[in-house]
Structure formats: C-alpha cells, structure tokens
C-alpha cells in the first residue's frame, strides 16, 4: 500500500524529530559526563589545595617566628614589619594569579564544540558551497 503525500510528510517529520531527539540525548550525555569529570577533578584539587595551604601556613608561621627570634634584641619591630609586608605582598600576588586563572573557560568545552559543529551542519549551505559540490 502506497503512502499518500500527507503521510509521507508526517513520516519524514517523525523521522526528523527522532533524529533530533537522539542527537540531543547524545549531546546531553556528553555534557553530563563532562560535568561529572569536572566535579571529580575539582574535588581532588580542593583537597590538594587545602592540604597544601595548611602546610604552607605552618611553614610560614615557623619561618616568621624564626626571623623575629633572630632579630629580637636589635631589630624586632623591623623584622616583624618586613615579615608582614612580604606575607601580604605574596598573598596579593597569589590572589591576582587566582583571579586570572578563574577567568579561563573550560567547562563543557567539548560539548560546546560539538554543538557548534551541529549548528554549522544545520545552517543553509551558501552558494559557494553548492558550486563546490557540483
């Protein structure tokens, strides 16, 4: 039994809709996978950064105490002021580096690349593209 024109249009629309849903599902799965990977990576980074900061804090406190004790008799206020200045300067430098690093965009990078490729495939071909294929 042959399909009529209306049935063929509905059948083609149904196939197109199924294809779009399958493509969307694939892209959504990719996005979820990337988010799960990023979450695990961030957790490890936070744990490492926390332990590193704790050890750094203890080391700096010990070093500062050593400098102050060394200069206690003659230049105690100068030693305290210089130690504080160095620590504040280093913290400002690290804060500036952290702000620069936070502006980098890497979340869902592959998903966005795939969506851009999909969009490029769906766009109308230009006259030049049509001429190349002839």
Short mmCIF file of N, CA, C and O in Angstrom, two decimals:
data_model
loop_
_atom_site.label_atom_id
_atom_site.label_comp_id
_atom_site.label_asym_id
_atom_site.label_seq_id
_atom_site.Cartn_x
_atom_site.Cartn_y
_atom_site.Cartn_z
N UNK A 1 0.85 -1.17 0.00
CA UNK A 1 0.00 0.00 0.00
C UNK A 1 0.90 1.23 0.00
O UNK A 1 1.81 1.37 0.80
N UNK A 2 0.65 2.16 -0.93
CA UNK A 2 1.47 3.36 -1.08
C UNK A 2 0.99 4.43 -0.10
O UNK A 2 -0.20 4.55 0.17
N UNK A 3 1.96 5.18 0.40
CA UNK A 3 1.63 6.26 1.32
C UNK A 3 1.26 7.51 0.55
O UNK A 3 1.85 7.82 -0.49
N UNK A 4 0.29 8.24 1.05
CA UNK A 4 -0.10 9.49 0.43
C UNK A 4 0.88 10.59 0.77
O UNK A 4 1.75 10.43 1.65
N UNK A 5 0.81 11.75 0.12
CA UNK A 5 1.75 12.86 0.36
C UNK A 5 1.72 13.33 1.81
O UNK A 5 2.77 13.62 2.39
N UNK A 6 0.55 13.38 2.40
CA UNK A 6 0.46 13.84 3.79
C UNK A 6 1.13 12.86 4.73
O UNK A 6 1.86 13.25 5.64
N UNK A 7 0.91 11.58 4.49
CA UNK A 7 1.52 10.56 5.33
C UNK A 7 3.03 10.55 5.18
O UNK A 7 3.77 10.34 6.14
N UNK A 8 3.52 10.81 3.95
CA UNK A 8 4.97 10.86 3.75
C UNK A 8 5.59 12.05 4.48
O UNK A 8 6.67 11.94 5.05
N UNK A 9 4.89 13.18 4.48
CA UNK A 9 5.39 14.36 5.20
C UNK A 9 5.42 14.08 6.69
O UNK A 9 6.41 14.38 7.38
N UNK A 10 4.37 13.49 7.22
CA UNK A 10 4.34 13.15 8.65
C UNK A 10 5.41 12.12 8.99
O UNK A 10 6.05 12.20 10.04
N UNK A 11 5.61 11.16 8.11
CA UNK A 11 6.63 10.15 8.35
C UNK A 11 8.02 10.78 8.35
O UNK A 11 8.86 10.46 9.20
N UNK A 12 8.28 11.68 7.41
CA UNK A 12 9.58 12.36 7.35
C UNK A 12 9.77 13.25 8.57
O UNK A 12 10.87 13.29 9.15
N UNK A 13 8.72 13.93 8.98
CA UNK A 13 8.80 14.79 10.17
C UNK A 13 9.06 13.95 11.42
O UNK A 13 9.84 14.35 12.29
N UNK A 14 8.42 12.79 11.49
CA UNK A 14 8.62 11.91 12.63
C UNK A 14 10.06 11.39 12.68
O UNK A 14 10.68 11.37 13.74
N UNK A 15 10.60 11.00 11.51
CA UNK A 15 12.00 10.56 11.46
C UNK A 15 12.95 11.70 11.85
O UNK A 15 13.93 11.49 12.55
N UNK A 16 12.66 12.90 11.38
CA UNK A 16 13.49 14.06 11.71
C UNK A 16 13.45 14.35 13.21
O UNK A 16 14.48 14.60 13.83
N UNK A 17 12.26 14.27 13.78
CA UNK A 17 12.12 14.50 15.22
C UNK A 17 12.87 13.43 16.02
O UNK A 17 13.56 13.76 16.99
N UNK A 18 12.77 12.17 15.60
CA UNK A 18 13.51 11.10 16.27
C UNK A 18 15.01 11.35 16.19
O UNK A 18 15.74 11.17 17.16
N UNK A 19 15.46 11.79 15.04
CA UNK A 19 16.89 12.07 14.85
C UNK A 19 17.34 13.23 15.74
O UNK A 19 18.41 13.17 16.36
N UNK A 20 16.53 14.28 15.81
CA UNK A 20 16.87 15.42 16.66
C UNK A 20 16.90 15.04 18.14
O UNK A 20 17.79 15.47 18.88
N UNK A 21 15.95 14.22 18.55
CA UNK A 21 15.92 13.78 19.95
C UNK A 21 17.13 12.91 20.27
O UNK A 21 17.77 13.07 21.31
N UNK A 22 17.49 12.01 19.36
CA UNK A 22 18.66 11.15 19.58
C UNK A 22 19.93 11.99 19.64
O UNK A 22 20.80 11.76 20.49
N UNK A 23 20.03 12.97 18.75
CA UNK A 23 21.21 13.84 18.75
C UNK A 23 21.27 14.67 20.03
O UNK A 23 22.33 14.82 20.64
N UNK A 24 20.14 15.17 20.46
CA UNK A 24 20.10 15.95 21.71
C UNK A 24 20.46 15.09 22.90
O UNK A 24 21.17 15.53 23.81
N UNK A 25 19.99 13.85 22.91
CA UNK A 25 20.32 12.94 24.01
C UNK A 25 21.82 12.67 24.06
O UNK A 25 22.43 12.67 25.14
N UNK A 26 22.43 12.49 22.89
CA UNK A 26 23.88 12.26 22.85
C UNK A 26 24.63 13.46 23.40
O UNK A 26 25.56 13.32 24.19
N UNK A 27 24.23 14.65 23.01
CA UNK A 27 24.90 15.86 23.48
C UNK A 27 24.68 16.06 24.98
O UNK A 27 25.60 16.46 25.69
N UNK A 28 23.50 15.73 25.47
CA UNK A 28 23.22 15.86 26.89
C UNK A 28 24.06 14.86 27.69
O UNK A 28 24.61 15.21 28.74
N UNK A 29 24.20 13.64 27.18
CA UNK A 29 25.04 12.65 27.86
C UNK A 29 26.50 13.12 27.91
O UNK A 29 27.18 12.93 28.91
N UNK A 30 26.98 13.73 26.82
CA UNK A 30 28.34 14.26 26.79
C UNK A 30 28.50 15.37 27.83
O UNK A 30 29.48 15.42 28.56
N UNK A 31 27.50 16.24 27.93
CA UNK A 31 27.57 17.33 28.91
C UNK A 31 27.58 16.79 30.34
O UNK A 31 28.35 17.25 31.18
N UNK A 32 26.75 15.79 30.61
CA UNK A 32 26.69 15.20 31.95
C UNK A 32 28.03 14.53 32.28
O UNK A 32 28.55 14.68 33.39
N UNK A 33 28.59 13.82 31.32
CA UNK A 33 29.87 13.16 31.53
C UNK A 33 30.96 14.19 31.83
O UNK A 33 31.76 14.02 32.75
N UNK A 34 30.99 15.28 31.07
CA UNK A 34 31.99 16.32 31.31
C UNK A 34 31.80 16.97 32.68
O UNK A 34 32.78 17.27 33.37
N UNK A 35 30.55 17.18 33.09
CA UNK A 35 30.30 17.78 34.40
C UNK A 35 30.75 16.85 35.53
O UNK A 35 31.31 17.30 36.53
N UNK A 36 30.51 15.55 35.37
CA UNK A 36 30.94 14.60 36.40
C UNK A 36 32.47 14.55 36.48
O UNK A 36 33.03 14.50 37.58
N UNK A 37 33.14 14.57 35.33
CA UNK A 37 34.60 14.60 35.32
C UNK A 37 35.12 15.86 36.00
O UNK A 37 36.07 15.82 36.77
N UNK A 38 34.52 16.99 35.69
CA UNK A 38 34.96 18.26 36.25
C UNK A 38 34.73 18.29 37.76
O UNK A 38 35.55 18.81 38.51
N UNK A 39 33.62 17.72 38.21
CA UNK A 39 33.33 17.68 39.65
C UNK A 39 34.39 16.87 40.39
O UNK A 39 34.90 17.28 41.44
N UNK A 40 34.74 15.71 39.85
CA UNK A 40 35.76 14.87 40.48
C UNK A 40 37.12 15.57 40.49
O UNK A 40 37.84 15.54 41.49
N UNK A 41 37.45 16.22 39.39
CA UNK A 41 38.73 16.93 39.31
C UNK A 41 38.77 18.09 40.31
O UNK A 41 39.77 18.30 40.98
N UNK A 42 37.67 18.81 40.44
CA UNK A 42 37.63 19.93 41.38
C UNK A 42 37.73 19.46 42.82
O UNK A 42 38.36 20.12 43.65
N UNK A 43 37.12 18.32 43.15
CA UNK A 43 37.20 17.80 44.50
C UNK A 43 38.65 17.44 44.86
O UNK A 43 39.14 17.80 45.93
N UNK A 44 39.33 16.77 43.94
CA UNK A 44 40.75 16.43 44.17
C UNK A 44 41.58 17.70 44.30
O UNK A 44 42.43 17.82 45.19
N UNK A 45 41.32 18.68 43.43
CA UNK A 45 42.06 19.94 43.50
C UNK A 45 41.83 20.65 44.83
O UNK A 45 42.77 21.20 45.42
N UNK A 46 40.59 20.67 45.30
CA UNK A 46 40.30 21.33 46.57
C UNK A 46 40.99 20.64 47.74
O UNK A 46 41.52 21.32 48.63
N UNK A 47 40.99 19.32 47.74
CA UNK A 47 41.67 18.59 48.82
C UNK A 47 43.17 18.85 48.79
O UNK A 47 43.79 19.11 49.83
N UNK A 48 43.76 18.79 47.61
CA UNK A 48 45.19 19.06 47.50
C UNK A 48 45.53 20.50 47.87
O UNK A 48 46.52 20.76 48.55
N UNK A 49 44.71 21.42 47.41
CA UNK A 49 44.96 22.84 47.72
C UNK A 49 44.81 23.09 49.22
O UNK A 49 45.60 23.84 49.81
N UNK A 50 43.82 22.48 49.84
CA UNK A 50 43.63 22.65 51.28
C UNK A 50 44.81 22.13 52.08
O UNK A 50 45.31 22.80 52.99
N UNK A 51 45.27 20.93 51.75
CA UNK A 51 46.42 20.36 52.46
C UNK A 51 47.67 21.19 52.21
O UNK A 51 48.45 21.46 53.13
N UNK A 52 47.84 21.63 50.99
CA UNK A 52 49.00 22.45 50.64
C UNK A 52 48.97 23.78 51.38
O UNK A 52 49.99 24.24 51.91
N UNK A 53 47.81 24.40 51.45
CA UNK A 53 47.69 25.68 52.16
C UNK A 53 47.95 25.52 53.65
O UNK A 53 48.57 26.38 54.28
N UNK A 54 47.47 24.44 54.23
CA UNK A 54 47.70 24.20 55.65
C UNK A 54 49.19 24.04 55.95
O UNK A 54 49.72 24.66 56.89
N UNK A 55 49.87 23.25 55.14
CA UNK A 55 51.30 23.06 55.33
C UNK A 55 52.08 24.35 55.07
O UNK A 55 53.04 24.67 55.79
N UNK A 56 51.66 25.10 54.07
CA UNK A 56 52.31 26.38 53.78
C UNK A 56 52.13 27.36 54.93
O UNK A 56 53.07 28.06 55.32
N UNK A 57 50.94 27.40 55.50
CA UNK A 57 50.67 28.28 56.63
C UNK A 57 51.56 27.92 57.82
O UNK A 57 52.15 28.81 58.46
N UNK A 58 51.68 26.64 58.12
CA UNK A 58 52.55 26.22 59.23
C UNK A 58 54.00 26.57 58.96
O UNK A 58 54.72 27.03 59.85
N UNK A 59 54.46 26.36 57.73
CA UNK A 59 55.83 26.69 57.39
C UNK A 59 56.11 28.18 57.47
O UNK A 59 57.16 28.60 57.99
N UNK A 60 55.20 28.98 56.99
CA UNK A 60 55.39 30.44 57.03
C UNK A 60 55.37 30.95 58.47
O UNK A 60 56.16 31.82 58.85
N UNK A 61 54.47 30.40 59.29
CA UNK A 61 54.42 30.82 60.69
C UNK A 61 55.72 30.47 61.40
O UNK A 61 56.26 31.29 62.18
N UNK A 62 56.25 29.28 61.13
CA UNK A 62 57.51 28.89 61.75
C UNK A 62 58.66 29.77 61.27
O UNK A 62 59.50 30.21 62.08
N UNK A 63 58.70 30.04 59.98
CA UNK A 63 59.76 30.90 59.43
C UNK A 63 59.67 32.32 59.98
O UNK A 63 60.69 32.94 60.32
N UNK A 64 58.47 32.85 60.08
CA UNK A 64 58.29 34.19 60.64
C UNK A 64 58.74 34.24 62.09
O UNK A 64 59.42 35.20 62.52
N UNK A 65 58.37 33.22 62.85
CA UNK A 65 58.81 33.17 64.26
C UNK A 65 60.33 33.10 64.34
O UNK A 65 60.95 33.76 65.20
N UNK A 66 60.96 32.35 63.47
CA UNK A 66 62.42 32.25 63.45
C UNK A 66 63.06 33.61 63.16
O UNK A 66 64.01 34.01 63.83
N UNK A 67 62.54 34.32 62.18
CA UNK A 67 63.10 35.64 61.83
C UNK A 67 62.94 36.61 63.00
O UNK A 67 63.88 37.35 63.34
N UNK A 68 61.78 36.62 63.61
CA UNK A 68 61.55 37.54 64.73
C UNK A 68 62.47 37.18 65.90
O UNK A 68 63.05 38.07 66.55
N UNK A 69 62.62 35.90 66.20
CA UNK A 69 63.51 35.49 67.30
C UNK A 69 64.96 35.86 67.01
O UNK A 69 65.70 36.31 67.90
N UNK A 70 65.39 35.70 65.76
CA UNK A 70 66.76 36.05 65.38
C UNK A 70 67.06 37.54 65.60
O UNK A 70 68.15 37.91 66.02
N UNK A 71 66.10 38.38 65.31
CA UNK A 71 66.31 39.83 65.42
C UNK A 71 65.65 40.43 66.66
O UNK A 71 65.42 41.64 66.71
N UNK A 72 65.34 39.63 67.67
CA UNK A 72 64.60 40.11 68.84
C UNK A 72 65.36 41.19 69.60
O UNK A 72 64.75 42.19 70.00
N UNK A 73 66.63 41.06 69.77
CA UNK A 73 67.40 42.02 70.57
C UNK A 73 67.59 43.36 69.88
O UNK A 73 67.55 44.40 70.53
N UNK A 74 67.80 43.36 68.58
CA UNK A 74 68.17 44.62 67.92
C UNK A 74 67.06 45.20 67.04
O UNK A 74 66.76 46.39 67.12
N UNK A 75 66.46 44.41 66.15
CA UNK A 75 65.51 44.94 65.17
C UNK A 75 64.18 44.19 65.17
O UNK A 75 63.66 43.84 64.13
N UNK A 76 63.61 43.98 66.33
CA UNK A 76 62.40 43.15 66.40
C UNK A 76 61.23 43.75 65.64
O UNK A 76 60.53 43.07 64.93
N UNK A 77 61.00 45.06 65.76
CA UNK A 77 59.87 45.69 65.05
C UNK A 77 60.09 45.70 63.54
O UNK A 77 59.15 45.48 62.77
N UNK A 78 61.32 45.94 63.14
CA UNK A 78 61.64 45.92 61.71
C UNK A 78 61.44 44.51 61.15
O UNK A 78 60.89 44.35 60.05
N UNK A 79 61.89 43.49 61.87
CA UNK A 79 61.73 42.10 61.41
C UNK A 79 60.26 41.73 61.30
O UNK A 79 59.84 41.09 60.32
N UNK A 80 59.46 42.16 62.26
CA UNK A 80 58.02 41.88 62.22
C UNK A 80 57.37 42.60 61.04
O UNK A 80 56.57 42.03 60.29
N UNK A 81 57.72 43.86 60.83
CA UNK A 81 57.14 44.66 59.74
C UNK A 81 57.53 44.08 58.37
O UNK A 81 56.68 43.97 57.47
N UNK A 82 58.81 43.73 58.20
CA UNK A 82 59.24 43.17 56.91
C UNK A 82 58.58 41.82 56.67
O UNK A 82 58.12 41.53 55.55
N UNK A 83 58.49 41.00 57.69
CA UNK A 83 57.83 39.69 57.54
C UNK A 83 56.37 39.86 57.13
O UNK A 83 55.87 39.18 56.22
N UNK A 84 55.68 40.79 57.80
CA UNK A 84 54.28 41.04 57.47
C UNK A 84 54.14 41.57 56.05
O UNK A 84 53.24 41.16 55.30
N UNK A 85 55.02 42.47 55.64
CA UNK A 85 54.96 43.03 54.29
C UNK A 85 55.18 41.98 53.22
O UNK A 85 54.47 41.96 52.20
N UNK A 86 56.15 41.09 53.45
CA UNK A 86 56.41 40.02 52.48
C UNK A 86 55.21 39.09 52.39
O UNK A 86 54.80 38.69 51.29
N UNK A 87 54.63 38.74 53.52
CA UNK A 87 53.47 37.83 53.51
C UNK A 87 52.27 38.47 52.82
O UNK A 87 51.56 37.82 52.04
N UNK A 88 52.01 39.74 53.10
CA UNK A 88 50.88 40.42 52.46
C UNK A 88 51.12 40.55 50.96
O UNK A 88 50.21 40.35 50.14
N UNK A 89 52.35 40.90 50.57
CA UNK A 89 52.67 41.01 49.15
C UNK A 89 52.51 39.68 48.42
O UNK A 89 51.94 39.63 47.32
N UNK A 90 52.98 38.62 49.04
CA UNK A 90 52.83 37.29 48.43
C UNK A 90 51.37 36.90 48.33
O UNK A 90 50.94 36.31 47.31
N UNK A 91 50.57 37.22 49.34
CA UNK A 91 49.15 36.86 49.28
C UNK A 91 48.43 37.65 48.19
O UNK A 91 47.56 37.11 47.50
N UNK A 92 48.78 38.91 48.01
CA UNK A 92 48.16 39.70 46.94
C UNK A 92 48.55 39.17 45.56
O UNK A 92 47.71 39.10 44.65
N UNK A 93 49.81 38.77 45.40
CA UNK A 93 50.25 38.20 44.13
C UNK A 93 49.50 36.90 43.83
O UNK A 93 49.01 36.70 42.71
N UNK A 94 49.37 36.05 44.83
CA UNK A 94 48.64 34.79 44.62
C UNK A 94 47.16 35.03 44.35
O UNK A 94 46.55 34.32 43.55
N UNK A 95 46.57 36.02 44.99
CA UNK A 95 45.16 36.34 44.73
C UNK A 95 44.99 36.81 43.30
O UNK A 95 44.02 36.44 42.62
N UNK A 96 45.92 37.62 42.81
CA UNK A 96 45.86 38.11 41.43
C UNK A 96 45.98 36.94 40.44
O UNK A 96 45.23 36.87 39.46
N UNK A 97 46.89 36.01 40.72
CA UNK A 97 47.04 34.84 39.86
C UNK A 97 45.77 33.99 39.88
O UNK A 97 45.32 33.49 38.84
N UNK A 98 45.16 33.84 41.05
CA UNK A 98 43.94 33.05 41.17
C UNK A 98 42.79 33.68 40.37
O UNK A 98 42.02 32.96 39.71
N UNK A 99 42.69 34.99 40.40
CA UNK A 99 41.64 35.67 39.63
C UNK A 99 41.86 35.46 38.13
O UNK A 99 40.91 35.19 37.38
N UNK A 100 43.10 35.55 37.68
CA UNK A 100 43.40 35.31 36.26
C UNK A 100 43.06 33.89 35.86
O UNK A 100 42.50 33.66 34.79
N UNK A 101 43.39 32.93 36.71
CA UNK A 101 43.10 31.53 36.41
C UNK A 101 41.60 31.24 36.39
O UNK A 101 41.13 30.42 35.62
N UNK A 102 40.85 31.92 37.25
CA UNK A 102 39.41 31.66 37.32
C UNK A 102 38.67 32.15 36.09
O UNK A 102 37.57 31.70 35.81
N UNK A 103 39.27 33.05 35.34
CA UNK A 103 38.60 33.57 34.14
C UNK A 103 38.77 32.67 32.93
O UNK A 103 38.15 32.91 31.90
N UNK A 104 39.59 31.64 33.04
CA UNK A 104 39.74 30.69 31.95
C UNK A 104 38.46 29.88 31.80
O UNK A 104 37.89 29.42 32.78
N UNK A 105 38.04 29.68 30.57
CA UNK A 105 36.80 28.94 30.31
C UNK A 105 37.13 27.54 29.83
O UNK A 105 37.73 27.37 28.79
N UNK A 106 36.76 26.54 30.61
CA UNK A 106 36.98 25.17 30.17
C UNK A 106 35.79 24.26 30.47
O UNK A 106 35.80 23.10 30.07
N UNK A 107 34.79 24.77 31.14
CA UNK A 107 33.64 23.95 31.50
C UNK A 107 32.81 23.64 30.25
O UNK A 107 32.47 24.55 29.49
N UNK A 108 32.51 22.39 30.01
CA UNK A 108 31.72 21.90 28.88
C UNK A 108 32.33 22.30 27.54
O UNK A 108 31.62 22.53 26.56
N UNK A 109 33.64 22.34 27.48
CA UNK A 109 34.34 22.77 26.27
C UNK A 109 34.01 21.87 25.07
O UNK A 109 33.69 22.35 23.99
N UNK A 110 34.08 20.55 25.28
CA UNK A 110 33.81 19.61 24.18
C UNK A 110 32.34 19.63 23.77
O UNK A 110 32.02 19.52 22.59
N UNK A 111 31.45 19.77 24.74
CA UNK A 111 30.02 19.83 24.42
C UNK A 111 29.73 21.05 23.56
O UNK A 111 29.01 20.97 22.56
N UNK A 112 30.29 22.19 23.94
CA UNK A 112 30.07 23.41 23.15
C UNK A 112 30.66 23.28 21.76
O UNK A 112 30.08 23.76 20.79
N UNK A 113 31.80 22.60 21.65
CA UNK A 113 32.40 22.40 20.33
C UNK A 113 31.50 21.53 19.46
O UNK A 113 31.30 21.82 18.28
N UNK A 114 30.94 20.46 20.04
CA UNK A 114 30.05 19.59 19.28
C UNK A 114 28.76 20.31 18.87
O UNK A 114 28.27 20.13 17.76
N UNK A 115 28.22 21.12 19.76
CA UNK A 115 27.01 21.88 19.42
C UNK A 115 27.28 22.88 18.31
O UNK A 115 26.44 23.10 17.44
N UNK A 116 28.46 23.50 18.31
CA UNK A 116 28.82 24.42 17.24
C UNK A 116 28.94 23.68 15.91
O UNK A 116 28.51 24.18 14.86
N UNK A 117 29.51 22.47 15.94
CA UNK A 117 29.62 21.68 14.72
C UNK A 117 28.23 21.28 14.22
O UNK A 117 27.96 21.31 13.02
N UNK A 118 27.34 20.91 15.14
CA UNK A 118 25.97 20.57 14.76
C UNK A 118 25.27 21.76 14.12
O UNK A 118 24.57 21.62 13.12
N UNK A 119 25.45 22.93 14.73
CA UNK A 119 24.81 24.13 14.19
C UNK A 119 25.34 24.44 12.79
O UNK A 119 24.57 24.81 11.90
N UNK A 120 26.64 24.26 12.59
CA UNK A 120 27.23 24.53 11.28
C UNK A 120 26.67 23.58 10.23
O UNK A 120 26.46 23.97 9.08
N UNK A 121 26.42 22.32 10.62
CA UNK A 121 25.85 21.37 9.67
C UNK A 121 24.40 21.69 9.32
O UNK A 121 23.95 21.38 8.22
N UNK A 122 23.68 22.29 10.25
CA UNK A 122 22.27 22.59 10.02
C UNK A 122 22.04 23.89 9.27
O UNK A 122 20.95 24.12 8.74
N UNK A 123 23.05 24.74 9.23
CA UNK A 123 22.89 26.03 8.54
C UNK A 123 22.74 25.80 7.04
O UNK A 123 23.22 24.83 6.49
N UNK A 124 22.07 26.73 6.40
CA UNK A 124 21.86 26.65 4.96
C UNK A 124 23.20 26.74 4.25
O UNK A 124 24.02 27.59 4.59
N UNK A 125 23.43 25.89 3.28
CA UNK A 125 24.69 25.99 2.55
C UNK A 125 24.72 27.26 1.70
O UNK A 125 23.71 27.66 1.14
N UNK A 126 25.86 27.87 1.62
CA UNK A 126 25.99 29.08 0.83
C UNK A 126 26.10 28.70 -0.64
O UNK A 126 26.29 27.56 -1.02
N UNK A 127 25.99 29.71 -1.52
CA UNK A 127 26.09 29.46 -2.96
C UNK A 127 27.44 28.88 -3.33
O UNK A 127 27.55 28.03 -4.21
N UNK A 128 28.50 29.32 -2.64
CA UNK A 128 29.85 28.83 -2.92
C UNK A 128 29.96 27.34 -2.59
O UNK A 128 30.58 26.57 -3.31
N UNK A 129 29.35 26.93 -1.48
CA UNK A 129 29.37 25.52 -1.09
C UNK A 129 28.65 24.68 -2.13
O UNK A 129 29.10 23.60 -2.49
N UNK A 130 27.52 25.17 -2.62
CA UNK A 130 26.74 24.45 -3.62
C UNK A 130 27.57 24.32 -4.92
O UNK A 130 27.60 23.27 -5.56
N UNK A 131 28.27 25.40 -5.32
CA UNK A 131 29.09 25.36 -6.53
C UNK A 131 30.23 24.35 -6.39
O UNK A 131 30.60 23.69 -7.34
N UNK A 132 30.81 24.26 -5.20
CA UNK A 132 31.92 23.31 -5.00
C UNK A 132 31.46 21.87 -5.14
O UNK A 132 32.21 21.02 -5.57
N UNK A 133 30.24 21.60 -4.72
CA UNK A 133 29.74 20.22 -4.76
C UNK A 133 29.27 19.81 -6.15
O UNK A 133 29.03 18.66 -6.40
N UNK A 134 29.10 20.75 -7.05
CA UNK A 134 28.63 20.43 -8.41
C UNK A 134 29.73 20.02 -9.30
O UNK A 134 30.77 20.01 -9.42
#
